Short mmCIF file of C-alpha atoms and ligand atoms in Angstrom, two decimals:
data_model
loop_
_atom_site.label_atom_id
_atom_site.label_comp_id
_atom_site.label_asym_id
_atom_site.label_seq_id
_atom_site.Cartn_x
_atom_site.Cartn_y
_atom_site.Cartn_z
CA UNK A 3 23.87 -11.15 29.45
CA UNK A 4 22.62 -14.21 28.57
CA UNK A 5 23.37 -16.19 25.30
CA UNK A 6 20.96 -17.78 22.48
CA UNK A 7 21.93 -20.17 19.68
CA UNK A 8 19.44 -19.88 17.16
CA UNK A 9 17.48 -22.89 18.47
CA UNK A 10 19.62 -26.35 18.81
CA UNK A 11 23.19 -26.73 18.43
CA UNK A 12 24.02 -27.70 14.87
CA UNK A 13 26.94 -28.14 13.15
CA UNK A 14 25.93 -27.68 9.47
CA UNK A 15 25.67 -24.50 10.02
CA UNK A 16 21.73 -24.56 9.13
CA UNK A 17 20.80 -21.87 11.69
CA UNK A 18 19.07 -18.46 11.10
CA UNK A 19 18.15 -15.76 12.58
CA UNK A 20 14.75 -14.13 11.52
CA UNK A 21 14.59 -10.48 12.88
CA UNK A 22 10.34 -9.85 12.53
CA UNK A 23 7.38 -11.64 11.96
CA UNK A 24 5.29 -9.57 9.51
CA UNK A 25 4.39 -10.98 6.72
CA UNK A 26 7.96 -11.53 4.86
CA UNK A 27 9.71 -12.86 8.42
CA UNK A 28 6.24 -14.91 9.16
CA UNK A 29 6.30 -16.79 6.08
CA UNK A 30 9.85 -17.05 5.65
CA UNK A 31 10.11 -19.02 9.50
CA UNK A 32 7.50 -21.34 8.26
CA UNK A 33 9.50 -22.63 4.79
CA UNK A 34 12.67 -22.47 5.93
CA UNK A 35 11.90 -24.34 9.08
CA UNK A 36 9.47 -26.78 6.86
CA UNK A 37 12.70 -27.37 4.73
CA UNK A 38 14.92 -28.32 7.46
CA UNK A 39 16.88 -25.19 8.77
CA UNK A 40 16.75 -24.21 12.17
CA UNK A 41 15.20 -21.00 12.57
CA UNK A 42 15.27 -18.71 15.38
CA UNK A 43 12.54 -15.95 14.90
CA UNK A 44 12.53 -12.85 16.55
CA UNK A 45 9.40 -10.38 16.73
CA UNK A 46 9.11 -7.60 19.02
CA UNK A 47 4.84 -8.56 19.30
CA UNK A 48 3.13 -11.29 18.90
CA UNK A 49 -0.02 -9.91 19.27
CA UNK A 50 -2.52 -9.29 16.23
CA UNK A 51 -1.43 -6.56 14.45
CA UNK A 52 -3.99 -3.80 14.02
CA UNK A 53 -2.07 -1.90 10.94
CA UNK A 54 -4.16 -0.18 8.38
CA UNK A 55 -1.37 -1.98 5.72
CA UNK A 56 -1.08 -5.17 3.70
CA UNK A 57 -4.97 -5.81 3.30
CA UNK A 58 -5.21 -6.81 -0.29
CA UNK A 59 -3.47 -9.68 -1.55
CA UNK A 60 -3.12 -9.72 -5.43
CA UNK A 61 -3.64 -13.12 -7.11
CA UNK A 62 0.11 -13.32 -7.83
CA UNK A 63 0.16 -13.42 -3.91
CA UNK A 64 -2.31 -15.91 -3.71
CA UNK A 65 -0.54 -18.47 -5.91
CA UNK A 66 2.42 -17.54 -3.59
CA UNK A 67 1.15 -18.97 -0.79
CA UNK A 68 -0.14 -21.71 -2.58
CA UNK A 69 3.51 -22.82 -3.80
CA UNK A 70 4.64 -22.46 -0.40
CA UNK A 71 1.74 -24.56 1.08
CA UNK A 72 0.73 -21.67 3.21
CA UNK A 73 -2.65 -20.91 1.60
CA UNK A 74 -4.51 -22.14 4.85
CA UNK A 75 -3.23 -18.90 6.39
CA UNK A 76 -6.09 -16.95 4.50
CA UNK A 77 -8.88 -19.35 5.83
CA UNK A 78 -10.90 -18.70 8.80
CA UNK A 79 -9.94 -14.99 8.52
CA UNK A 80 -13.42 -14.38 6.32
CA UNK A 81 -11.65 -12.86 4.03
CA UNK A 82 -13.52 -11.36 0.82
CA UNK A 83 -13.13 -12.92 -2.78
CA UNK A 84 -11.44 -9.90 -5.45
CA UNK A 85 -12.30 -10.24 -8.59
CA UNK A 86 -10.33 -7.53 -9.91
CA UNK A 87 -11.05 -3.58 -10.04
CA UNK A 88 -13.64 -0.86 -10.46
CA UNK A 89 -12.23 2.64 -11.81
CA UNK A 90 -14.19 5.48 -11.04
CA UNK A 91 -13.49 9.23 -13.17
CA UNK A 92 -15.71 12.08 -12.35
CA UNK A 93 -19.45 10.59 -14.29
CA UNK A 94 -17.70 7.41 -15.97
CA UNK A 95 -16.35 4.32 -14.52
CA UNK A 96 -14.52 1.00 -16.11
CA UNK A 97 -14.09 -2.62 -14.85
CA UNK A 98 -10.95 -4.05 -14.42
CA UNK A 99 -11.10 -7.80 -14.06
CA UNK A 100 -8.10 -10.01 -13.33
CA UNK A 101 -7.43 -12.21 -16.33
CA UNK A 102 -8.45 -15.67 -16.46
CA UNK A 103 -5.94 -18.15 -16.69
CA UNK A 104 -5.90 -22.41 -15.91
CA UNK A 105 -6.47 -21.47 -12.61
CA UNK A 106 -8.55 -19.36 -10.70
CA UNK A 107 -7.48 -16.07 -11.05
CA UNK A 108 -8.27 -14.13 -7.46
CA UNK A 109 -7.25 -12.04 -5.00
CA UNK A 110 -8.25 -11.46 -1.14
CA UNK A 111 -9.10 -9.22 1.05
CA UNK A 112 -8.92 -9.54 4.56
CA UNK A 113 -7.97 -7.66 8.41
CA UNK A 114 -4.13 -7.24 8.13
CA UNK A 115 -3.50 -8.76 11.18
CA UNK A 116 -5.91 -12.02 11.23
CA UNK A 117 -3.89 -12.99 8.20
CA UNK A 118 -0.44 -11.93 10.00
CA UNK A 119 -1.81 -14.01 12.97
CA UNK A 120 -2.09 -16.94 10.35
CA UNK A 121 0.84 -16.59 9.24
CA UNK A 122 3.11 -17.01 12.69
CA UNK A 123 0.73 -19.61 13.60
CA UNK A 124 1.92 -21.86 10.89
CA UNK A 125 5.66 -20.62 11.57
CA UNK A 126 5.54 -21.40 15.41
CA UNK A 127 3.99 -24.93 14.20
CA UNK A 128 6.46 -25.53 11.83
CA UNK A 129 8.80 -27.87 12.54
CA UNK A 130 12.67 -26.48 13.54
CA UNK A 131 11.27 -22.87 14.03
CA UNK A 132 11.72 -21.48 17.58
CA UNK A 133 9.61 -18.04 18.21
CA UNK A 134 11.00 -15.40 20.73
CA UNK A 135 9.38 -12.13 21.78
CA UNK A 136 12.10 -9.11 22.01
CA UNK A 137 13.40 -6.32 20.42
CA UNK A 138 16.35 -6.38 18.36
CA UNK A 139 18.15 -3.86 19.19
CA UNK A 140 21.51 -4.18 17.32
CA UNK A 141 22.69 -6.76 14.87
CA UNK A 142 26.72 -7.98 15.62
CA UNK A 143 29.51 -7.66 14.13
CA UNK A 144 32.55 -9.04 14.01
CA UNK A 145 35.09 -6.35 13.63
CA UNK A 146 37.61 -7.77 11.37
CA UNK A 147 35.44 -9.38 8.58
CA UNK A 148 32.65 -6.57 9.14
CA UNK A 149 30.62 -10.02 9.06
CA UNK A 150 26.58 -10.19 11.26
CA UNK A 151 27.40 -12.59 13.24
CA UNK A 152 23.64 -12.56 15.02
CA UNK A 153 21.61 -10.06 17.14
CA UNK A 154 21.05 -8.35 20.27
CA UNK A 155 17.71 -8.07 21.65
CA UNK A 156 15.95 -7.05 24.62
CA UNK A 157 13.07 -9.26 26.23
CA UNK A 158 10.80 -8.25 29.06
CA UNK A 159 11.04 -10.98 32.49
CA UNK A 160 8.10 -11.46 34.00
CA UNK A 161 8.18 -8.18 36.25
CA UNK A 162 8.32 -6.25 33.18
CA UNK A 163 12.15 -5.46 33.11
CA UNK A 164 13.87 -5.88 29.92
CA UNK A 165 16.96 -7.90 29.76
CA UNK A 166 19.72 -8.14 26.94
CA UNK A 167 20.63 -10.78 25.13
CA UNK A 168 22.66 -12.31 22.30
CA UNK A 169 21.75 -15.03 19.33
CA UNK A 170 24.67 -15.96 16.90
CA UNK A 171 23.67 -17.66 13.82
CA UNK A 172 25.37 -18.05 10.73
CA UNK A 173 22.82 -16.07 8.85
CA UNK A 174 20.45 -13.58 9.94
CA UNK A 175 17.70 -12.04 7.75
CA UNK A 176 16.25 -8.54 8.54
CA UNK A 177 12.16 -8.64 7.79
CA UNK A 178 11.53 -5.66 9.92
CA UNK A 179 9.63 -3.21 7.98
CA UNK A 180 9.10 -0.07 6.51
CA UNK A 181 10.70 1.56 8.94
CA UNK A 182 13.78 -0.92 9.30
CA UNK A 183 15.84 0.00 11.92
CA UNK A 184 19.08 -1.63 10.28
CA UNK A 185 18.22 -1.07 6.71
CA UNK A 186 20.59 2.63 6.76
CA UNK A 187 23.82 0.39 7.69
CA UNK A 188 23.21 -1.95 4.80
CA UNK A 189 21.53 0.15 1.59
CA UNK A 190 23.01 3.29 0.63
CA UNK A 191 19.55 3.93 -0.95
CA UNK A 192 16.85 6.60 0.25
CA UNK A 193 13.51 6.32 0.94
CA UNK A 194 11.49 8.68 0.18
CA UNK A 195 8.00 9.33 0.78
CA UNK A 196 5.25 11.38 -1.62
CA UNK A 197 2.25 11.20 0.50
CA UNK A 198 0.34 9.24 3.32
CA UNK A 199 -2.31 7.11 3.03
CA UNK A 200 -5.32 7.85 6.11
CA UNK A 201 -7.43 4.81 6.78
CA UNK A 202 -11.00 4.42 7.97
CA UNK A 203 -13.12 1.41 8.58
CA UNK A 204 -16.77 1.76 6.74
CA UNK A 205 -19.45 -0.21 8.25
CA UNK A 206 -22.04 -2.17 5.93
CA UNK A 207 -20.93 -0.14 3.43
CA UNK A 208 -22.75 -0.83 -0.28
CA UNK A 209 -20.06 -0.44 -2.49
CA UNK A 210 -21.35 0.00 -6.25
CA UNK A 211 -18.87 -3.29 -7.35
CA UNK A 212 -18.80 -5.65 -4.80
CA UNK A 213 -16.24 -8.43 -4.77
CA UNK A 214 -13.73 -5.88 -6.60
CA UNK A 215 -11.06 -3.08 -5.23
CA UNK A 216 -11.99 0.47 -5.83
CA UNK A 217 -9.71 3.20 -7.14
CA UNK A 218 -11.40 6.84 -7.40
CA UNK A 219 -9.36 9.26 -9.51
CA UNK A 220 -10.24 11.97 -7.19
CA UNK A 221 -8.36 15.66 -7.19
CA UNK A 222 -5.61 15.79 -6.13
CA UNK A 223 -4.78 12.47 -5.57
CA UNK A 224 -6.44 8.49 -5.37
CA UNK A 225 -8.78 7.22 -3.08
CA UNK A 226 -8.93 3.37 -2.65
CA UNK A 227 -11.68 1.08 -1.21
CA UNK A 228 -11.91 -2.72 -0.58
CA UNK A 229 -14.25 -4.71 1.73
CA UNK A 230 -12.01 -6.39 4.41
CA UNK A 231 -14.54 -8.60 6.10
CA UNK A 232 -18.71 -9.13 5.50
CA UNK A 233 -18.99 -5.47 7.45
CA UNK A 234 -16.02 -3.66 6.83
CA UNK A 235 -14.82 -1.89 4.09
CA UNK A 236 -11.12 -0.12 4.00
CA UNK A 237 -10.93 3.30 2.61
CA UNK A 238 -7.45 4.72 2.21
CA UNK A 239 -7.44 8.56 1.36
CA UNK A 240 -4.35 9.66 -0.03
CA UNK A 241 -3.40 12.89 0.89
CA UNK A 242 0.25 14.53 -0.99
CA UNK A 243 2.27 16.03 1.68
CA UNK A 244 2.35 16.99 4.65
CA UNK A 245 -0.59 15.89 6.76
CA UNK A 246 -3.52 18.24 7.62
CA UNK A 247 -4.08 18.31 11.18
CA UNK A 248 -6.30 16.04 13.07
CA UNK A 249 -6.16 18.16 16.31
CA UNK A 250 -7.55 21.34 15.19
CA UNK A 251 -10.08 19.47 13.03
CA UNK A 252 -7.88 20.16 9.45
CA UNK A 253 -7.86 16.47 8.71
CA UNK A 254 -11.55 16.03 9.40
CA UNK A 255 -12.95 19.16 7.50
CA UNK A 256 -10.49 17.99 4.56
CA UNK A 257 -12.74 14.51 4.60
CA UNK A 258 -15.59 16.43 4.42
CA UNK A 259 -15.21 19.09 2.09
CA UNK A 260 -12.62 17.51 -0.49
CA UNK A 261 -12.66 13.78 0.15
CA UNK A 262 -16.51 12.66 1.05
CA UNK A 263 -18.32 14.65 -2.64
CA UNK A 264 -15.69 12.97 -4.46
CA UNK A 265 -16.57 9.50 -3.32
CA UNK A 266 -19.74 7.02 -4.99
CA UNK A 267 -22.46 8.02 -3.86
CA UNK A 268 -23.55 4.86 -2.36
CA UNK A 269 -20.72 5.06 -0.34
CA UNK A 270 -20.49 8.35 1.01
CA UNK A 271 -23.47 7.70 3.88
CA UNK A 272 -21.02 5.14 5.56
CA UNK A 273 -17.76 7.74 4.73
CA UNK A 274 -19.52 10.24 6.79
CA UNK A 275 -20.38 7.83 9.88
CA UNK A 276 -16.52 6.42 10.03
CA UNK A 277 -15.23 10.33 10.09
CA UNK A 278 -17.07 11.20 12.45
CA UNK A 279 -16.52 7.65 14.74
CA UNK A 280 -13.20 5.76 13.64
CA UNK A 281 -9.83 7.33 14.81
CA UNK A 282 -8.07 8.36 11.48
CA UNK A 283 -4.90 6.22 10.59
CA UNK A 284 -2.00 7.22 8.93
CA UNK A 285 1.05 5.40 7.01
CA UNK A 286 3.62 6.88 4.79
CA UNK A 287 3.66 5.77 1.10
CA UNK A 288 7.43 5.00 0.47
CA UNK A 289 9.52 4.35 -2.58
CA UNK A 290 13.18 2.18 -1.87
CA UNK A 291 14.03 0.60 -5.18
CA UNK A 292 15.74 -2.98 -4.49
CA UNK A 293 19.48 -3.09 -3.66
CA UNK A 294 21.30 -6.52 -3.73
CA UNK A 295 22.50 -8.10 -0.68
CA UNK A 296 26.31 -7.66 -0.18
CA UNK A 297 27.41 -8.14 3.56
CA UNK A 298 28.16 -11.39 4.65
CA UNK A 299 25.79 -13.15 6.82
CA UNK A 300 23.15 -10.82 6.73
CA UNK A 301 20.16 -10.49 3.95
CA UNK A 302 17.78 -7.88 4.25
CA UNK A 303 14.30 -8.40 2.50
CA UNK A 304 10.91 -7.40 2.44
CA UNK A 305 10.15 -3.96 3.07
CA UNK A 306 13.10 -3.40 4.86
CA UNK A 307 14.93 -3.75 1.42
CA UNK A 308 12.44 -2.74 -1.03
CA UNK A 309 9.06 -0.75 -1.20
CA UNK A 310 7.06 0.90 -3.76
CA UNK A 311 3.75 2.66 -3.70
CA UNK A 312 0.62 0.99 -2.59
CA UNK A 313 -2.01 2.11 -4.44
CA UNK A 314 -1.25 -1.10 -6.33
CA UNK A 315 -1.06 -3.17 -3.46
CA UNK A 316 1.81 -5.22 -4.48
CA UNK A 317 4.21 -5.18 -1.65
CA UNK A 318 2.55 -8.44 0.17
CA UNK A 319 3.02 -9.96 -3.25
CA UNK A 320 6.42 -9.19 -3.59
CA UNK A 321 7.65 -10.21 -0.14
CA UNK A 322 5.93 -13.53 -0.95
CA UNK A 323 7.58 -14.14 -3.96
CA UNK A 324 11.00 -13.79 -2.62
CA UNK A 325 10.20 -16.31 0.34
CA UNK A 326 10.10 -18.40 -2.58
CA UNK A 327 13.27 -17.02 -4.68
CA UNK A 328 15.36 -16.70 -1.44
CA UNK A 329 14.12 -20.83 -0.27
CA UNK A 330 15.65 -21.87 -3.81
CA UNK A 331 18.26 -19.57 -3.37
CA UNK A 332 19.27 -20.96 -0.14
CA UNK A 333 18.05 -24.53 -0.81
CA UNK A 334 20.59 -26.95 1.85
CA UNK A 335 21.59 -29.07 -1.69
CA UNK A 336 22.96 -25.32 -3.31
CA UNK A 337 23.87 -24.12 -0.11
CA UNK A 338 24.38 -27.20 2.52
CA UNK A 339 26.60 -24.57 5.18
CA UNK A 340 24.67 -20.84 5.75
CA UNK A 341 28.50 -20.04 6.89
CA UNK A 342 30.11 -20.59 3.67
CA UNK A 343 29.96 -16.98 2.42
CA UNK A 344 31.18 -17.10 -1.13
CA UNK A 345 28.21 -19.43 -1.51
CA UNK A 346 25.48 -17.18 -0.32
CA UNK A 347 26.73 -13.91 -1.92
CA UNK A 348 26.74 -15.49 -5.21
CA UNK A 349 23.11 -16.92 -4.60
CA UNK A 350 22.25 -13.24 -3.61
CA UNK A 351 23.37 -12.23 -6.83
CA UNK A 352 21.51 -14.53 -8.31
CA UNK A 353 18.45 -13.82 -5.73
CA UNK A 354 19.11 -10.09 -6.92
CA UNK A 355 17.51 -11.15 -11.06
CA UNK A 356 15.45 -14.15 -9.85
CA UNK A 357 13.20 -11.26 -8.44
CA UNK A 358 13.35 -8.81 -10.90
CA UNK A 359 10.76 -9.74 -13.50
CA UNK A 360 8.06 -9.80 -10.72
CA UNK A 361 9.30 -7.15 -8.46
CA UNK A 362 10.14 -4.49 -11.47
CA UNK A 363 6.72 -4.65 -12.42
CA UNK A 364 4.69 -4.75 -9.68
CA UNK A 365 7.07 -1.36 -8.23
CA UNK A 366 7.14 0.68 -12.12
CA UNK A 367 3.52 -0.12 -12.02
CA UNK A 368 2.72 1.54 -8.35
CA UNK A 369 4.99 4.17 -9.00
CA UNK A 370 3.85 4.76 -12.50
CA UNK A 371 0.07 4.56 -11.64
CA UNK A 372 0.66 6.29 -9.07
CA UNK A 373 2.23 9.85 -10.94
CA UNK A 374 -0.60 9.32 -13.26
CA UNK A 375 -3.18 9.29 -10.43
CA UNK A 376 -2.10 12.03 -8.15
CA UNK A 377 -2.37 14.20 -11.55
CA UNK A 378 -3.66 17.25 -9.33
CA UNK A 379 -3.81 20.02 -11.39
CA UNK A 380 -0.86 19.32 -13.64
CA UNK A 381 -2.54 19.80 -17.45
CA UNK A 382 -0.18 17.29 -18.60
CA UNK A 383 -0.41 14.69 -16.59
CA UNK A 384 -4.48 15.34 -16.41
CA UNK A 385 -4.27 14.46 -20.05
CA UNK A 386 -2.04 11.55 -19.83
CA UNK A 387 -4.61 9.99 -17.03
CA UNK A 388 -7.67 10.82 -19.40
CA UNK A 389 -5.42 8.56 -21.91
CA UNK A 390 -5.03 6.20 -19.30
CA UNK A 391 -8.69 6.08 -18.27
CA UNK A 392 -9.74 5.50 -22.01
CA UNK A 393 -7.39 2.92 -22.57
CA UNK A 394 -8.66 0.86 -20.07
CA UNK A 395 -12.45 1.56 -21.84
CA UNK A 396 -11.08 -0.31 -24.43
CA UNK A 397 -11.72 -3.36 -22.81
CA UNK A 398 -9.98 -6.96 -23.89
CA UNK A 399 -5.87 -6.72 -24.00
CA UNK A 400 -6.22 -3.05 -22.90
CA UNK A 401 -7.24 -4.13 -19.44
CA UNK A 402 -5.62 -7.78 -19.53
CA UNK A 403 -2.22 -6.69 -19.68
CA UNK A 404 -2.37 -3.92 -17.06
CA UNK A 405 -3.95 -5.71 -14.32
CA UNK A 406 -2.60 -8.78 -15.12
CA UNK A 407 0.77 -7.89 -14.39
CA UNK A 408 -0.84 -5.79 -11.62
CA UNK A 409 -2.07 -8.87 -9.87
CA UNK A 410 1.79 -10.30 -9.85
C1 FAD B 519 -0.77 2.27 3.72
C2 FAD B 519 -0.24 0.98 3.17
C3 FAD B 519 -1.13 0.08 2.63
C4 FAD B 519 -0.67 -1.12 2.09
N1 FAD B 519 -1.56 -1.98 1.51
C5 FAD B 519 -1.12 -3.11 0.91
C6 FAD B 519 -2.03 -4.01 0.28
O1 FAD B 519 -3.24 -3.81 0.27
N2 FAD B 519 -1.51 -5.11 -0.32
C7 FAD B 519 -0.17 -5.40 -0.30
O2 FAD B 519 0.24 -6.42 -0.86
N3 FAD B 519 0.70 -4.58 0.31
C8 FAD B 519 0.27 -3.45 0.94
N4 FAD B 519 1.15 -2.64 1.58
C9 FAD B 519 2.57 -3.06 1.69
C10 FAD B 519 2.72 -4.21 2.71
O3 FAD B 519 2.08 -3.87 3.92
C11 FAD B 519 4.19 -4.50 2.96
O4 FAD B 519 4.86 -4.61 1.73
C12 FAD B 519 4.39 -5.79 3.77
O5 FAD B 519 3.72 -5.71 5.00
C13 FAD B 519 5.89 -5.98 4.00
O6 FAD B 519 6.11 -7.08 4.83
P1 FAD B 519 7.39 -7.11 5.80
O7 FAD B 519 7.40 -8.46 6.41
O8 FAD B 519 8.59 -6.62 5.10
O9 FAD B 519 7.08 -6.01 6.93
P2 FAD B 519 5.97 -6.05 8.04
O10 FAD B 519 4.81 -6.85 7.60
O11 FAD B 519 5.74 -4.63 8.43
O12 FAD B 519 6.66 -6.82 9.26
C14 FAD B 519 7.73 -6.30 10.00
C15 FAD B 519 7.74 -7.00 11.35
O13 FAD B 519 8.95 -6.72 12.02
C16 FAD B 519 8.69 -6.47 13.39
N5 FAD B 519 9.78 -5.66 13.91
C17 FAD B 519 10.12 -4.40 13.53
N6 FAD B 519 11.22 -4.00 14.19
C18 FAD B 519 11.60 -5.03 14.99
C19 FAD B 519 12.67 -5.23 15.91
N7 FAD B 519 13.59 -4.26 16.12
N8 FAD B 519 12.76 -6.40 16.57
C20 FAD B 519 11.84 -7.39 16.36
N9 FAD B 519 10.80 -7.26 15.50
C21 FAD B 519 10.69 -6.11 14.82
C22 FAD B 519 7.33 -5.76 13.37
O14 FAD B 519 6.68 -5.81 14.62
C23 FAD B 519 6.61 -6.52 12.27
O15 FAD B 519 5.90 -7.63 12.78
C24 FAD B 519 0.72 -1.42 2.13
C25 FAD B 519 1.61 -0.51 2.68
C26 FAD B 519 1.15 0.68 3.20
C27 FAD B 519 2.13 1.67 3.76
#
């Protein structure tokens, strides 16, 4: 077994361990590496991604990126201008700009993974940031303090075999996903999941409000559509439990029968032509309110820590946010020594509220939206998402409020 030091020897104790390079672990390499830690990131692909998630990025996410000088990351990628959103009820529809503020007030939409791809590229050219393919397969322990004292991961030699290894760091932050591997030995919290979103890829598809996301409140549940490049648009059916079938045709004949009459009809030519050509994609929509980080020398963020619906599309948002809450958290004048672990739980504490007023919001809001969306045949909540729907007709503060604190 051979053994890794997270990048050069150093004896402030700067060095940490980044376990994935989504978008949290991608951005988080690049700023804490720009700021003078050595970082040591571990993903198990470097590939492009080719993930049906993470494909609109609220404005909130946009100024993100901006703070953290990482806004390059969504050029080249010909990503697609939002303006805000287009509401459709059966005969009536509302617009749903973003508020206007000093600055441009816009989101983007884009392919997942060209933007992922972005993102490691500026964390493998950041400076102090060393990038390893493996799989982490185990984080260590020490078993007296119970402290992570680094990771095990696999790597594949150049015949293909995989061969164990071992980084030590002082600190080691767990980015790896929705379905986190480590997050059970860390949160006591469940996650649990109300439905699945299935993706298809339209081609050249008209949609009636271009330049803006697209949120049908179909029966029994939201369908969602945003153009991801000059010829593709996203649509994300979300279907309530479990799954119809897509080997005996169940998943396909649902499309067709409930799905495709609900859609505009300007759309539904293309809907057709993906269901019968694109593979159908599936993710699990997943709720994990936020637990604070207690175990020393490990932090766990990003989905791994906390997810909420994404109807909303908040979670890139979120995880970009606390790249910036967790680099002031950790900044080397409050925190010279990642060892010193009185230091860093009491900046996780802190960590814990800096994120709140953003990350409450944007996860009440998808689960909230969400309930009121998925009404199905509930007379109640039908009622309380005609309410809804008329409120935003209202126009001015009625729609301001909501979708700003929507777009983070
Ligand atoms: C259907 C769906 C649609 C969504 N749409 C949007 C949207 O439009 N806008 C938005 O803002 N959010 C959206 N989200 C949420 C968003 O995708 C996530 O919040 C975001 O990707 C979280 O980033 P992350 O870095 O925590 O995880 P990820 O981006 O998933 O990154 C995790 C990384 O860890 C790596 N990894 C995993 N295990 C290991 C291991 N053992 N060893 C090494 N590497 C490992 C993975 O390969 C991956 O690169 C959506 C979610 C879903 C489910």
């Amino acid at each position: 077994m051979m053994i890794v030091c997270a990048t050069r020897a150093d004896a402030s104790g700067s060095r940490v361990i980044v376990v994935g390079a989504g978008i949290l672990g991608s951005a988080l390499a690049a700023t804490l590496g720009r700021d003078g830690r050595n970082v040591l990131v571990i993903e198990r692909d470097w590939s492009e991604p080719d993930r049906i998630v993470g494909e609109l990025l609220q404005p909130g996410g946009v100024k993100a990126l901006q703070q953290l000088g990482l806004e390059g990351c969504l050029e080249g990628i010909d990503a697609i201008t939002c303006n805000g959103y287009a509401v459709f009820y059966p005969n009536e529809e509302v617009l749903l700009p973003y508020p206007l503020d000093k600055s441009h007030n816009e989101g983007k939409s884009f392919h997942h993974g060209r933007f992922v791809s972005n993102l490691r590229k500026a964390a493998k050219e950041s400076p102090n940031v060393t990038a390893l393919e493996g799989t982490v397969s185990s984080l260590i322990t020490c078993p007296v303090s119970d402290r992570v004292l680094g990771v095990s991961f696999s790597q594949k030699n150049a015949d293909g075999e995989s061969a164990s290894q071992n980084a030590y760091a002082p600190l080691t932050i767990v980015a790896d996903g929705c379905f986190s591997k480590f997050r059970k030995e860390y949160i006591t919290k469940d996650v649990t999941c109300s439905s699945n979103f299935v993706g298809f890829v339209l081609t050249d598809c008209p949609l009636p409000h271009p330049n803006h996301g697209h949120v049908v409140l179909a029966k029994p549940s939201p369908i969602l559509l945003y153009q991801i490049g000059t010829h593709d648009t996203r649509i994300l059916v979300d279907i309530p439990g479990k799954l119809p079938s897509v080997s005996n045709g169940d998943l396909k004949k649902y499309m067709m029968d409930v799905v495709g009459p609900q859609l505009p009809k300007a759309v539904q030519p293309s809907f057709l032509k993906a269901i019968e050509s694109d593979r159908p994609r599936s993710m699990p929509n997943s709720w994990l309110p936020p637990s604070t980080n207690r175990r020393e020398g490990v932090i766990l963020l990003g989905d791994a820590m906390n997810m909420r619906h994404p109807l909303t599309g908040g979670g890139m948002t979120v995880a970009l946010w606390d790249v910036i809450h967790l680099r002031k958290a950790l900044a080397r004048d409050v925190v010279p020594d990642l060892g010193e672990s009185t230091r860093v739980m009491a900046q996780m504490v802190k960590l814990h509220w800096k994120r709140k007023p953003l990350a409450s919001v944007v996860n009440i809001l998808a689960q909230a939206l969400y309930k009121l969306f998925s009404a199905g045949d509930d007379e109640n909540m039908k009622n309380l998402q005609k309410a809804c729907f008329g409120y935003f007709k209202l126009g001015g503060r009625c729609v301001s409020t909501p979708v700003g604190l929507l777009g983070g």
